[in-house]
Amino acid sequence: MMSAKPELNNQELQPAQVIIASPVKSQMKSEHWQIITTTFITVFLAEVGDKTQLSVLVMSAQSHQPWIVFAGAAIALVSTSLLGVIAGKWLAKTFSPSLLNTLAGLSFLILSLSLLWEAIA
């Protein structure tokens, strides 16, 4: 005799699982967008008026091939960003976050003292 209710196997999601999983996925997407936005703003502001941008401006004007210059500059920026991400991933696996923060702070302190010394001398 067949039962009126079909049996669920282990691979089918129960309604409670769907309700619990949905906010987690949207929270992860929100976190990803926050990281993307912060990274974009930081890199964009660091690059505006930078010597790289001025070099690209001059190369574009001289070559009369702005899209070719753009392609080369874009590939270069993506490549250097990839190197930074790979190095950052390695550093994160190798050192503790507190040590990385301390080293970053010390490097900025040394750089600022060096620039101050250069300006005074």
Coordinates of C-alpha atoms in Angstrom, one line a residue, residues 10-121:
N10 CA 18.5 13.4 2.7
Q11 CA 19.5 15.5 -0.3
E12 CA 16.3 17.6 -0.4
L13 CA 16.2 20.8 1.6
Q14 CA 13.7 21.2 4.3
P15 CA 11.8 24.6 4.4
A16 CA 13.6 25.5 7.7
Q17 CA 17.0 25.0 6.0
V18 CA 16.0 27.3 3.1
I19 CA 14.9 30.0 5.6
I20 CA 18.2 29.8 7.6
A21 CA 20.5 29.6 4.5
S22 CA 19.0 32.7 2.7
P23 CA 20.1 35.4 5.1
V24 CA 23.6 34.0 5.3
K25 CA 24.0 34.1 1.5
S26 CA 22.7 37.7 1.4
Q27 CA 25.0 38.7 4.2
M28 CA 28.0 37.2 2.4
K29 CA 27.1 39.0 -0.8
S30 CA 26.7 42.3 1.2
E31 CA 30.2 41.7 2.8
H32 CA 31.7 41.0 -0.6
W33 CA 30.3 44.3 -2.0
Q34 CA 31.6 46.2 1.0
I35 CA 35.1 44.8 0.4
I36 CA 34.9 45.6 -3.3
T37 CA 33.7 49.1 -2.7
T38 CA 36.3 49.8 -0.1
T39 CA 39.1 48.4 -2.2
F40 CA 37.9 50.4 -5.3
I41 CA 37.7 53.7 -3.4
T42 CA 41.1 53.2 -1.8
V43 CA 42.9 52.2 -5.0
F44 CA 41.1 54.9 -7.1
L45 CA 42.0 57.7 -4.7
A46 CA 45.6 56.5 -4.4
E47 CA 46.0 56.4 -8.2
V48 CA 44.3 59.7 -9.1
G49 CA 47.1 62.2 -9.9
D50 CA 49.7 59.6 -9.3
K51 CA 52.8 59.5 -11.6
T52 CA 51.3 56.4 -13.3
Q53 CA 48.3 58.3 -14.3
L54 CA 50.4 61.2 -15.5
S55 CA 52.6 58.8 -17.5
V56 CA 49.6 57.2 -19.2
L57 CA 48.2 60.7 -20.0
V58 CA 51.5 61.6 -21.7
M59 CA 51.8 58.3 -23.6
S60 CA 48.2 58.6 -24.8
A61 CA 48.8 62.1 -26.1
Q62 CA 52.0 61.2 -27.8
S63 CA 50.9 57.9 -29.4
H64 CA 47.4 59.1 -30.5
Q65 CA 46.3 55.5 -29.6
P66 CA 44.4 56.1 -26.3
W67 CA 42.7 52.7 -26.2
I68 CA 45.9 50.8 -26.8
V69 CA 47.6 52.8 -24.0
F70 CA 44.5 52.2 -21.8
A71 CA 44.7 48.4 -22.5
G72 CA 48.4 48.3 -21.6
A73 CA 47.9 50.4 -18.4
A74 CA 44.9 48.3 -17.4
I75 CA 46.8 45.0 -17.8
A76 CA 49.7 46.5 -15.8
L77 CA 47.5 47.7 -12.9
V78 CA 45.7 44.3 -12.8
S79 CA 49.1 42.5 -12.8
T80 CA 50.5 44.6 -10.0
S81 CA 47.3 44.2 -8.0
L82 CA 47.5 40.4 -8.5
L83 CA 51.0 40.4 -7.1
G84 CA 49.8 42.4 -4.1
V85 CA 47.0 40.0 -3.5
I86 CA 49.3 37.0 -3.8
A87 CA 51.8 38.5 -1.4
G88 CA 49.0 39.5 1.0
K89 CA 47.6 36.0 1.0
W90 CA 51.0 34.6 1.8
L91 CA 51.7 37.2 4.5
A92 CA 48.2 36.4 6.1
K93 CA 49.1 32.7 6.2
T94 CA 52.6 33.2 7.5
F95 CA 52.2 36.0 10.1
S96 CA 49.5 36.8 12.7
P97 CA 47.3 39.9 12.0
S98 CA 48.6 41.7 15.0
L99 CA 52.2 41.3 13.8
L100 CA 51.2 42.5 10.3
N101 CA 49.5 45.6 11.8
T102 CA 52.6 46.3 13.9
L103 CA 55.0 45.9 11.0
A104 CA 52.8 48.1 8.7
G105 CA 52.6 50.8 11.4
L106 CA 56.4 50.7 11.9
S107 CA 57.0 50.9 8.2
F108 CA 54.8 53.9 7.8
L109 CA 56.4 55.5 10.9
I110 CA 59.9 54.9 9.4
L111 CA 58.8 56.3 6.1
S112 CA 57.3 59.4 7.6
L113 CA 60.4 60.0 9.8
S114 CA 62.5 59.6 6.7
L115 CA 60.5 62.1 4.7
L116 CA 60.5 64.6 7.7
W117 CA 64.2 64.2 8.0
E118 CA 64.6 64.9 4.3
A119 CA 62.4 68.0 4.5
I120 CA 64.3 69.4 7.4
A121 CA 67.8 68.7 6.1

